[in-house]
Amino acid sequence: MCGIVGYIGNRKASDVISEGLSKLEYRGYDSAGIAVYNNGNIEIRKHKGRLAVLEESLAKNPIDGNLGIGHTRWATHGEPSDVNSHPHFNEEKTIAVVHNGIIENYAELKEKLINDGVTFISKTDTEVIPHLVSKFYKGNLLDAVYNVLDEIRGAYALGIMAKDSPNELIAVRKDSPLIIGVGDGEYFIASDIPAILKYTRDVYFMENGEVAHIEGNNIKIYDEKRNLVEKDVFHVNWDIEAASKGGFDCFMNKEIHEQPQGIKDTIERRLDSNGKIHLDDIKITREELNNINRIYIVACGTAYHAGMLGKYAIEKLMKVPVITDIASEFRYGQNFVDDKSLVILVSQSGETADTLAVLRDSKAKGARILSVTNVVGSSIARESDDVFYTWAGPEIAVASTKAYTTQIVSLYMIALDFALKMDTIDEKEYKKILDEMRELPEKIQQILNNKDYIKDLVKDLVAKEHVFYLGRGIDYGLSLEGSLKLKEISYIHSEAFAAGELKHGTIALIEKDTPVISIATQSYLFEKMVSNMEEVRARGANVIAIAKEGNKVVEKVSDKVIYIPESSDFVAPVLAIVPMQLMAYYISSMKGLDVDKPRNLAKSVTVE
Ligand code: F6R
């Protein structure tokens, strides 16, 4: 996600800001920019690409000055480009703004501003802010900012400066992180602590709705009603490495914990004021949907596992058969894609070579291409007809966690929206499912709050050589993902099976104390799962079940139970994967392995 840095003091602002931005690289970005007040003007440099491009531009064309703001952008609205990079400014270039987050009502604000004669140059949601500040600015920057806050809706951390207020820097926080660094006669603003640790260890943590007004070497922090807020300075005693992981020991652990927010962002930001799903980047019409005679979901690895759950959702809600396949197989198979096919590609990175090849091949055959990806402007996003962005934020750990759960939620939203358009579900069912999905962040948080139980439980698994996963129906898809997480980061051999299939061969591998993780979230298959758990227990297996809260029967056929909060069969898998992610993480870390960078693996597989 985007990173913000700002500075006011006696140092050369461009140096402090570049240095700070380099410490936010871990957040992921596709462009970087800086604005500095210099000799009566705001000078701006911003470029698509790595920070090195910005640094080169600053080396060729330096900017002096002691007040500035900078930004690393992770595109959400508008592709990565120089013009879409931050800072953004008003028409006269007298106001500069950096923003992390999303302005939900930007389209409506933009339209009003355009009607007032304002010319926009970027495709971003952010650009409305400098134009609005400019509209309200009558010599008092703080007044203007409060006026703007009355107009905008969404999530934002902002850094704002004005040519006519050369001694002022304003920082605002609502639902996006922001801290203020306190130096000796100088202040820093930043999305995260590592950006400022070189200069100071004293920080203020900004809370939602707060506005920091820094004027020279004075700071005042106000709440949303403009009451003055008294804050304690917090002294940071972690090192930079630990700080960029937000206090977590590794990115995977951090990303597991970011799932409530990622899912919330992916769902809530797509709901209109009536609580209906609004798929802004999907233009497919009801008529086009009715003309489709085959749906394919194609992806690799974890994304393919998400696709398996997507198949279930589409078939259940849209009542059309879906073929799910692994991209590397699909591309060389007899796949029957034609101009009546809808091909849904799922990819976190948007760059996976096999998935991209399926996209190009299917497009050449006339199919409609819809992609579900996490990276704006990625090859898969650019070449697709329609895109649904998962708003998981950048995923750094090689083992995918938050991308997976947001992919499932995205596919569910697509299924719900299309089903309503095709009249295969009614408003009541639509609302019921959507309401339940909106409860997922809170329920995942409950699971995370109980993580010590899982930590304790996996102590017996650390020394094991083999672990099996069982599930039926949608839980089988989930068991594949649980097993993949374990093997890729703990190097324990693990396999997942459709529980009914075990007795056709694999049960021969079960012996005394073989760990078998049995996922039993599907009510209509529960009795069948119980039989399968009894089968393996009779051969000495140690069964760890994952089931819904309140299910006491499961305790009779397992050695340990991990309960997930009560939920419908439809959304339960999104909850049930979280304990399995935690299990894999704890085992890997107890074995002293590199959780984030497992051997032989790369985050983005851009070769065949
Ligand atoms: C496993 C994992 C991989 C990816 C796969 C596809 O944890 O992350 O299996 O899911 O390589 O990558 P994307 O989603 O980038 O296409």
XYZ file of C-alpha atoms and ligand atoms in Angstrom:
624
model
C 0.000 0.000 0.000
C 1.092 3.571 -0.495
C 3.648 5.169 1.804
C 3.780 8.785 2.978
C 6.693 10.788 4.337
C 6.780 14.501 5.134
C 9.304 16.825 6.736
C 9.519 20.301 8.213
C 12.692 21.517 9.930
C 16.218 22.602 9.044
C 17.441 19.630 7.044
C 17.268 19.287 3.276
C 13.706 17.974 2.943
C 14.298 16.012 -0.286
C 17.078 13.972 1.377
C 15.015 13.180 4.472
C 11.975 12.247 2.378
C 13.878 10.027 -0.104
C 15.570 8.243 2.770
C 12.201 7.786 4.532
C 10.492 6.492 1.394
C 13.236 3.903 0.945
C 12.286 2.515 4.358
C 8.684 2.118 3.214
C 9.569 0.087 0.115
C 8.427 -3.089 1.876
C 4.838 -1.816 1.579
C 5.014 -2.327 -2.176
C 4.789 0.478 -4.740
C 4.886 1.212 -8.420
C 5.842 4.912 -8.490
C 7.291 7.586 -6.234
C 7.226 11.351 -5.949
C 8.130 14.351 -3.862
C 7.067 17.994 -3.463
C 9.302 20.556 -1.728
C 8.764 24.211 -0.977
C 11.706 26.038 -2.527
C 12.235 29.717 -3.185
C 8.572 30.709 -3.209
C 7.346 27.722 -5.217
C 6.359 24.110 -4.721
C 8.640 21.962 -6.862
C 7.460 18.489 -7.737
C 9.270 15.417 -9.117
C 7.320 12.201 -9.598
C 7.943 9.118 -11.646
C 6.583 5.701 -12.399
C 8.915 2.903 -11.312
C 11.361 2.284 -8.510
C 12.584 4.899 -6.062
C 15.900 4.856 -7.902
C 14.176 6.657 -10.805
C 13.077 9.457 -8.460
C 16.501 9.596 -6.826
C 18.181 9.862 -10.231
C 15.844 12.667 -11.185
C 16.613 14.467 -7.892
C 20.347 13.980 -8.436
C 20.120 15.558 -11.915
C 17.763 18.256 -10.806
C 18.094 18.775 -7.032
C 15.559 20.686 -4.932
C 16.626 22.689 -1.912
C 14.156 23.555 0.814
C 13.219 22.384 4.282
C 9.534 21.562 3.927
C 8.193 18.769 1.780
C 6.029 15.703 1.316
C 6.744 12.455 -0.511
C 4.927 9.294 -1.503
C 5.341 5.793 -2.805
C 2.217 4.804 -4.711
C 0.592 1.405 -4.944
C -1.970 2.021 -7.644
C -5.675 1.628 -6.946
C -7.353 4.205 -9.221
C -5.554 4.696 -12.523
C -2.589 2.719 -13.784
C 0.978 3.346 -12.543
C 2.274 6.371 -14.502
C 4.115 9.655 -13.916
C 0.888 11.645 -13.997
C -0.988 9.347 -11.597
C 1.930 9.383 -9.128
C 1.679 11.558 -6.030
C 2.027 14.337 -4.931
C -1.056 15.726 -6.647
C -1.666 19.423 -6.933
C -4.286 22.000 -7.860
C -4.312 23.756 -11.221
C -2.024 26.601 -10.061
C 0.386 24.148 -8.372
C 0.015 26.038 -5.107
C -1.321 23.121 -3.054
C 0.342 19.686 -2.926
C -1.138 16.538 -1.402
C 0.015 12.971 -0.760
C -2.592 10.374 0.137
C -2.688 6.786 1.272
C -6.115 5.174 1.113
C -9.210 5.590 -1.017
C -11.650 8.470 -1.452
C -14.921 6.619 -1.915
C -16.999 9.538 -3.186
C -14.302 10.919 -5.486
C -16.349 10.369 -8.670
C -19.165 12.566 -7.444
C -16.746 15.242 -6.105
C -14.796 15.177 -9.351
C -17.942 15.707 -11.380
C -18.901 18.734 -9.280
C -15.408 20.212 -9.580
C -15.389 19.665 -13.341
C -18.762 21.447 -13.540
C -17.113 24.310 -11.646
C -14.502 24.471 -14.417
C -11.648 22.542 -12.772
C -9.403 20.520 -15.100
C -8.143 17.173 -13.842
C -4.946 15.679 -15.173
C -4.790 12.279 -13.467
C -7.073 9.277 -13.145
C -6.662 9.131 -9.377
C -9.227 9.560 -6.634
C -6.650 11.686 -4.752
C -6.615 14.578 -7.197
C -9.969 15.844 -5.892
C -8.246 16.766 -2.613
C -5.813 19.486 -3.798
C -8.581 20.962 -5.967
C -10.909 21.044 -2.952
C -8.235 22.529 -0.665
C -7.636 25.170 -3.308
C -11.377 25.893 -3.512
C -11.636 26.424 0.262
C -8.258 28.094 0.862
C -8.715 31.712 1.913
C -5.357 32.235 3.625
C -5.857 29.659 6.407
C -4.704 26.176 5.409
C -6.143 24.460 8.476
C -9.626 25.921 7.838
C -9.450 24.764 4.238
C -8.431 21.241 5.263
C -11.317 20.933 7.736
C -13.702 22.056 4.992
C -12.331 19.343 2.726
C -12.720 16.699 5.439
C -16.426 17.526 5.552
C -16.654 16.672 1.863
C -14.631 13.496 1.476
C -15.576 9.945 2.473
C -13.289 6.955 2.680
C -9.966 5.993 4.168
C -7.067 8.369 4.127
C -3.766 9.444 5.542
C -2.872 12.807 4.061
C 0.115 15.123 3.917
C -0.782 18.634 2.727
C 1.260 21.775 2.050
C 0.543 25.121 0.392
C 2.757 27.619 -1.423
C 1.199 30.511 0.480
C 1.724 28.824 3.870
C 5.449 28.051 3.524
C 5.903 27.280 7.187
C 3.048 24.774 7.586
C 2.579 21.070 7.127
C -0.756 19.370 7.771
C -1.255 15.651 8.349
C -4.618 13.888 8.612
C -5.483 10.349 9.547
C -8.647 8.324 9.000
C -8.465 4.535 8.632
C -4.966 4.613 7.097
C -1.853 4.592 9.260
C 0.054 7.767 10.094
C 2.571 8.764 12.732
C 4.366 12.000 13.552
C 8.066 11.931 14.400
C 9.243 14.547 16.870
C 12.827 15.780 16.434
C 14.752 18.705 17.809
C 12.989 21.677 16.188
C 11.741 19.452 13.388
C 8.794 17.153 12.627
C 8.286 14.179 10.352
C 5.099 12.565 9.148
C 5.118 8.971 7.938
C 2.950 5.952 7.234
C 5.186 3.835 9.383
C 7.931 4.191 11.964
C 10.918 2.876 9.936
C 10.700 5.944 7.690
C 11.812 8.251 10.483
C 13.928 6.068 12.782
C 17.166 7.437 11.363
C 16.231 10.873 12.724
C 14.136 10.308 15.814
C 12.677 7.617 18.036
C 9.983 9.875 19.520
C 6.592 9.632 17.878
C 2.956 10.563 18.227
C 0.509 7.927 17.033
C -2.306 9.647 15.171
C -5.791 8.303 15.850
C -8.733 8.207 13.462
C -10.124 11.627 12.667
C -7.091 13.510 13.976
C -5.435 16.399 12.199
C -1.873 17.512 12.998
C -1.082 21.130 12.272
C 2.652 21.742 12.258
C 3.687 25.361 12.030
C 7.430 25.984 12.221
C 8.546 24.051 15.245
C 5.116 23.965 16.883
C 2.634 21.173 16.589
C -1.042 21.077 17.503
C -3.163 17.970 17.116
C -6.936 18.269 16.828
C -9.778 15.769 16.748
C -12.430 15.704 14.024
C -14.458 18.416 15.789
C -11.319 20.542 15.994
C -10.851 20.172 19.741
C -7.228 20.220 20.794
C -5.903 16.754 21.695
C -3.194 16.148 24.293
C -0.937 13.267 23.348
C 1.958 11.453 24.941
C 5.133 10.971 22.981
C 5.935 7.298 22.486
C 9.595 6.294 22.511
C 10.376 3.569 19.972
C 12.915 1.009 21.071
C 12.637 -1.538 18.215
C 15.057 -1.754 15.316
C 14.141 -0.885 11.718
C 13.730 -4.469 10.574
C 11.208 -5.193 13.335
C 9.420 -1.904 12.815
C 8.689 -2.488 9.110
C 6.969 -5.681 10.122
C 4.768 -3.623 12.425
C 5.961 -5.457 15.516
C 5.402 -8.938 13.994
C 8.318 -11.338 13.690
C 7.778 -11.896 9.963
C 5.640 -10.673 7.092
C 3.593 -13.860 6.886
C 2.456 -13.467 10.490
C 1.692 -9.801 9.838
C -0.247 -10.640 6.681
C -2.281 -13.329 8.449
C -3.290 -10.634 10.919
C -4.108 -8.169 8.136
C -6.871 -10.414 6.793
C -9.753 -8.767 8.681
C -8.778 -5.400 7.179
C -8.088 -6.798 3.684
C -11.479 -8.523 3.583
C -13.220 -5.460 4.965
C -11.620 -3.262 2.299
C -12.415 -5.729 -0.481
C -16.085 -5.883 0.497
C -17.037 -2.524 1.988
C -15.453 -0.361 -0.658
C -17.601 -2.053 -3.286
C -20.907 -1.406 -1.579
C -23.017 1.537 -2.641
C -25.181 3.590 -0.293
C -27.975 0.973 -0.565
C -25.604 -1.771 0.538
C -25.544 -3.273 -2.977
C -22.395 -4.559 -4.655
C -21.032 -2.178 -7.234
C -18.398 -3.779 -9.476
C -16.824 -0.650 -10.940
C -14.230 -2.288 -13.202
C -16.544 -5.045 -14.456
C -18.575 -3.892 -17.400
C -20.177 -7.194 -18.364
C -23.930 -6.742 -18.870
C -26.890 -8.961 -18.030
C -27.303 -9.783 -21.765
C -23.645 -10.732 -22.084
C -23.913 -12.910 -19.000
C -26.929 -14.668 -20.434
C -24.972 -15.387 -23.621
C -22.176 -17.159 -21.792
C -22.414 -20.905 -22.012
C -19.298 -21.941 -20.126
C -17.347 -20.474 -17.211
C -13.755 -21.407 -16.496
C -11.697 -20.438 -13.469
C -7.990 -20.844 -14.119
C -5.025 -20.053 -11.847
C -1.930 -21.519 -10.160
C -1.156 -22.675 -6.627
C -3.009 -20.876 -3.871
C -4.927 -18.776 -6.391
C -6.163 -22.017 -7.973
C -7.346 -23.165 -4.551
C -9.289 -19.920 -4.212
C -10.733 -20.669 -7.662
C -12.038 -24.018 -6.375
C -14.109 -22.141 -3.803
C -15.157 -19.659 -6.486
C -16.492 -22.560 -8.564
C -18.640 -23.645 -5.646
C -20.028 -20.126 -5.171
C -20.798 -19.568 -8.860
C -22.441 -22.952 -9.268
C -24.518 -22.488 -6.131
C -25.633 -18.932 -6.881
C -25.589 -18.641 -10.672
C -26.593 -22.250 -11.311
C -24.089 -22.659 -14.144
C -21.407 -25.333 -14.290
C -17.858 -24.096 -13.828
C -14.646 -25.787 -14.913
C -11.690 -25.052 -12.642
C -8.176 -25.861 -13.768
C -4.501 -25.263 -13.120
C -3.126 -22.795 -15.678
C -0.089 -24.892 -16.652
C -2.397 -27.826 -17.509
C -5.223 -25.847 -19.011
C -3.047 -24.046 -21.550
C -1.912 -27.307 -23.169
C -5.188 -29.203 -22.812
C -8.217 -29.473 -25.082
C -10.042 -26.741 -23.254
C -12.958 -25.877 -25.591
C -12.734 -22.153 -24.864
C -14.650 -20.114 -27.436
C -16.420 -16.798 -27.896
C -19.226 -17.880 -25.567
C -16.850 -18.595 -22.693
C -16.142 -16.486 -19.650
C -12.614 -17.148 -18.405
C -11.938 -15.974 -14.850
C -8.238 -15.756 -13.997
C -7.120 -15.449 -10.393
C -3.642 -14.126 -9.637
C -2.227 -12.187 -6.708
C 0.727 -10.796 -8.657
C -1.047 -10.499 -11.991
C 2.212 -11.621 -13.611
C 2.198 -15.423 -13.348
C 3.444 -16.731 -16.701
C 1.089 -19.708 -17.065
C -1.987 -17.696 -16.065
C -1.006 -14.919 -18.467
C -0.573 -17.462 -21.265
C -4.104 -18.780 -20.632
C -5.377 -15.215 -20.768
C -3.786 -14.558 -24.156
C -4.814 -17.884 -25.621
C -8.424 -17.561 -24.414
C -8.633 -13.992 -25.659
C -7.451 -15.094 -29.078
C -10.320 -17.605 -29.077
C -12.793 -14.793 -28.426
C -13.523 -15.482 -24.747
C -14.441 -12.748 -22.300
C -11.637 -12.361 -19.718
C -12.305 -11.363 -16.126
C -9.370 -11.268 -13.761
C -9.188 -11.188 -9.990
C -5.836 -9.716 -9.044
C -4.136 -7.766 -6.289
C -1.827 -5.610 -8.392
C -3.192 -2.654 -10.312
C -1.576 -2.221 -13.701
C -0.153 -5.767 -13.715
C -0.020 -7.581 -17.061
C -3.075 -9.711 -16.274
C -5.062 -6.654 -15.146
C -4.113 -4.678 -18.235
C -4.927 -7.393 -20.728
C -8.257 -8.467 -19.204
C -11.660 -7.204 -20.332
C -12.831 -6.813 -16.745
C -10.869 -6.662 -13.484
C -11.829 -7.173 -9.861
C -9.050 -5.947 -7.581
C -8.569 -7.679 -4.270
C -7.703 -4.942 -1.824
C -5.418 -7.081 0.288
C -2.532 -4.616 0.111
C 0.931 -5.777 -0.959
C 1.752 -9.326 0.011
C 5.448 -9.701 0.808
C 5.726 -13.211 2.306
C 6.105 -15.877 -0.358
C 3.352 -17.991 1.202
C 0.085 -16.387 0.245
C -2.441 -15.743 3.024
C -4.351 -12.471 2.779
C -4.380 -12.635 -1.017
C -6.073 -16.053 -0.791
C -8.904 -15.019 1.539
C -9.546 -11.797 -0.381
C -9.586 -13.808 -3.635
C -12.307 -16.061 -2.230
C -14.320 -13.075 -1.029
C -13.886 -11.413 -4.446
C -15.122 -14.492 -6.292
C -18.087 -14.687 -3.926
C -18.929 -11.035 -4.634
C -18.722 -11.598 -8.376
C -20.978 -14.668 -8.027
C -23.490 -12.727 -5.932
C -23.603 -9.751 -8.288
C -23.894 -11.876 -11.431
C -26.506 -14.141 -9.844
C -28.693 -11.176 -8.958
C -28.312 -9.820 -12.505
C -29.291 -13.219 -13.921
C -32.206 -13.600 -11.469
C -30.856 -16.893 -10.171
C -31.114 -15.606 -6.593
C -33.550 -13.208 -5.026
C -32.802 -10.028 -3.071
C -33.411 -11.786 0.246
C -30.820 -14.491 -0.301
C -28.401 -11.944 -1.762
C -28.684 -9.773 1.336
C -28.406 -12.710 3.713
C -25.138 -13.893 2.136
C -23.701 -10.404 1.846
C -24.511 -9.647 5.495
C -22.731 -12.811 6.532
C -19.705 -11.941 4.422
C -19.559 -8.549 6.119
C -19.229 -10.331 9.462
C -16.125 -12.208 8.298
C -13.538 -9.618 9.468
C -14.894 -9.706 13.008
C -15.023 -13.516 13.055
C -11.486 -13.844 11.697
C -10.381 -11.481 14.431
C -11.943 -13.819 17.008
C -9.886 -16.700 15.602
C -6.732 -14.569 15.720
C -7.469 -13.646 19.325
C -7.329 -17.362 20.173
C -4.112 -18.090 18.337
C -2.273 -19.272 21.460
C -4.437 -22.379 21.452
C -3.140 -23.223 17.970
C 0.433 -22.399 18.933
C 0.170 -24.855 21.763
C -1.520 -27.508 19.698
C 1.113 -27.595 16.935
C 3.986 -28.348 19.334
C 3.245 -32.036 18.707
C 3.447 -31.592 14.946
C 6.847 -29.908 14.650
C 8.793 -33.169 14.590
C 6.398 -35.035 12.286
C 7.449 -36.146 8.812
C 3.992 -36.420 7.288
C 0.711 -34.613 7.886
C -2.515 -35.392 6.026
C -5.456 -33.095 5.413
C -8.995 -34.310 4.735
C -12.141 -32.546 3.612
C -15.269 -33.049 1.571
C -16.937 -30.722 -0.914
C -15.719 -27.177 -0.485
C -13.630 -28.326 2.493
C -11.615 -30.505 0.148
C -10.521 -27.379 -1.763
C -9.634 -25.855 1.567
C -7.650 -28.890 2.682
C -5.462 -28.513 -0.430
C -4.627 -24.966 0.618
C -3.968 -25.945 4.258
C -1.627 -28.660 3.089
C 0.186 -26.375 0.624
C 0.780 -23.775 3.365
C 2.296 -26.392 5.631
C 4.611 -27.985 3.098
C 5.887 -24.796 1.512
C 7.107 -23.157 4.704
C 7.706 -26.036 7.151
C 9.089 -28.609 4.637
C 6.942 -31.292 6.274
C 5.555 -33.673 3.704
C 1.844 -33.144 3.512
C -1.018 -34.222 1.284
C -4.673 -33.361 1.076
C -7.418 -35.795 0.139
C -11.094 -35.787 -0.583
C -12.061 -37.704 2.553
C -14.169 -40.283 0.714
C -11.256 -41.118 -1.566
C -8.897 -42.197 1.194
C -10.048 -45.777 1.352
C -9.219 -46.187 -2.327
C -5.527 -46.328 -1.576
C -4.033 -43.643 0.629
C -5.384 -45.039 3.883
C -2.487 -47.506 3.649
C -0.215 -44.649 4.776
C -2.091 -44.049 8.035
C -0.377 -45.573 11.048
C -0.110 -44.901 14.756
C 0.086 -41.173 15.529
C -0.098 -39.991 11.906
C -1.504 -36.452 12.173
C -4.683 -35.965 10.144
C -6.231 -32.498 9.985
C -9.923 -33.030 9.248
C -11.949 -30.074 8.076
C -15.634 -30.484 8.872
C -17.436 -27.193 8.257
C -20.097 -28.440 5.835
C -23.282 -29.456 7.657
C -24.672 -31.565 4.803
C -21.457 -33.607 4.657
C -20.785 -33.751 8.369
C -21.935 -37.326 8.953
C -19.805 -38.538 6.061
C -16.802 -36.704 7.520
C -17.432 -38.333 10.894
C -17.207 -41.773 9.237
C -13.940 -40.803 7.529
C -12.472 -39.516 10.792
C -13.426 -42.766 12.486
C -11.778 -44.752 9.682
C -8.418 -43.051 10.171
C -8.661 -43.060 13.951
C -9.275 -46.805 13.881
C -5.860 -47.075 12.189
C -4.160 -45.020 14.914
C -4.300 -41.524 13.386
C -4.163 -38.484 15.591
C -7.116 -36.424 14.370
C -7.220 -32.645 14.697
C -10.637 -31.441 13.564
C -11.653 -27.987 12.405
C -15.357 -27.458 13.001
C -17.934 -24.825 13.823
C -18.443 -23.635 17.367
C -21.176 -25.596 19.094
C -20.479 -28.850 17.261
C -19.918 -31.283 20.134
C -20.201 -34.498 18.101
C -16.863 -33.767 16.505
C -15.123 -34.072 19.885
C -16.055 -37.757 20.006
C -14.202 -38.588 16.794
C -11.107 -36.437 17.155
C -8.214 -35.936 19.535
C -8.320 -32.156 19.381
C -10.755 -29.651 17.910
C -10.125 -26.160 16.575
C -13.401 -24.278 16.619
C -14.252 -21.480 14.223
C -17.123 -19.060 14.972
C -20.638 -20.178 14.024
C -21.381 -19.351 10.374
C -23.156 -20.686 7.293
C -21.564 -23.472 5.251
C -21.015 -20.915 2.494
C -18.635 -18.601 4.354
C -17.192 -21.083 6.877
C -14.179 -21.998 4.677
C -12.943 -18.393 4.728
C -12.739 -18.779 8.508
C -11.420 -22.340 8.576
C -8.300 -21.518 6.562
C -7.029 -19.076 9.199
C -6.127 -21.724 11.847
C -4.348 -23.693 9.109
C -2.317 -20.643 8.100
C -1.403 -20.111 11.747
C -0.464 -23.785 12.150
C 1.918 -23.606 9.185
C 3.423 -20.353 10.434
C 3.958 -21.610 14.013
C 5.509 -24.888 12.857
C 7.870 -23.137 10.447
C 8.936 -20.616 13.043
C 9.344 -23.278 15.769
C 11.623 -25.152 13.378
C 13.708 -21.993 13.024
C 13.043 -21.711 9.277
C 12.837 -18.573 7.176
C 9.037 -18.209 7.190
C 8.892 -15.428 4.613
C 11.378 -16.814 2.116
C 11.048 -20.591 1.935
C 13.690 -22.441 -0.046
C 13.317 -22.839 -3.823
C 10.294 -20.538 -4.073
C 9.725 -17.099 -5.607
C 6.880 -14.703 -4.892
C 6.058 -14.088 -8.505
C 6.504 -16.946 -10.997
C 7.065 -15.179 -14.291
C 8.593 -18.164 -16.068
C 6.822 -21.245 -17.308
C 1.600 -20.274 -2.382
C 1.581 -19.246 -3.409
C 1.566 -19.677 -4.824
C 0.827 -18.670 -5.712
C 0.996 -19.034 -7.194
C 0.208 -18.093 -8.087
O 1.533 -19.741 -1.105
O 1.599 -18.088 -3.124
O 1.047 -20.965 -4.970
O -0.518 -18.670 -5.359
O 2.343 -18.997 -7.537
O 0.663 -16.788 -7.932
P -0.231 -15.567 -8.372
O -1.423 -15.558 -7.480
O 0.644 -14.381 -8.194
O -0.635 -15.805 -9.803
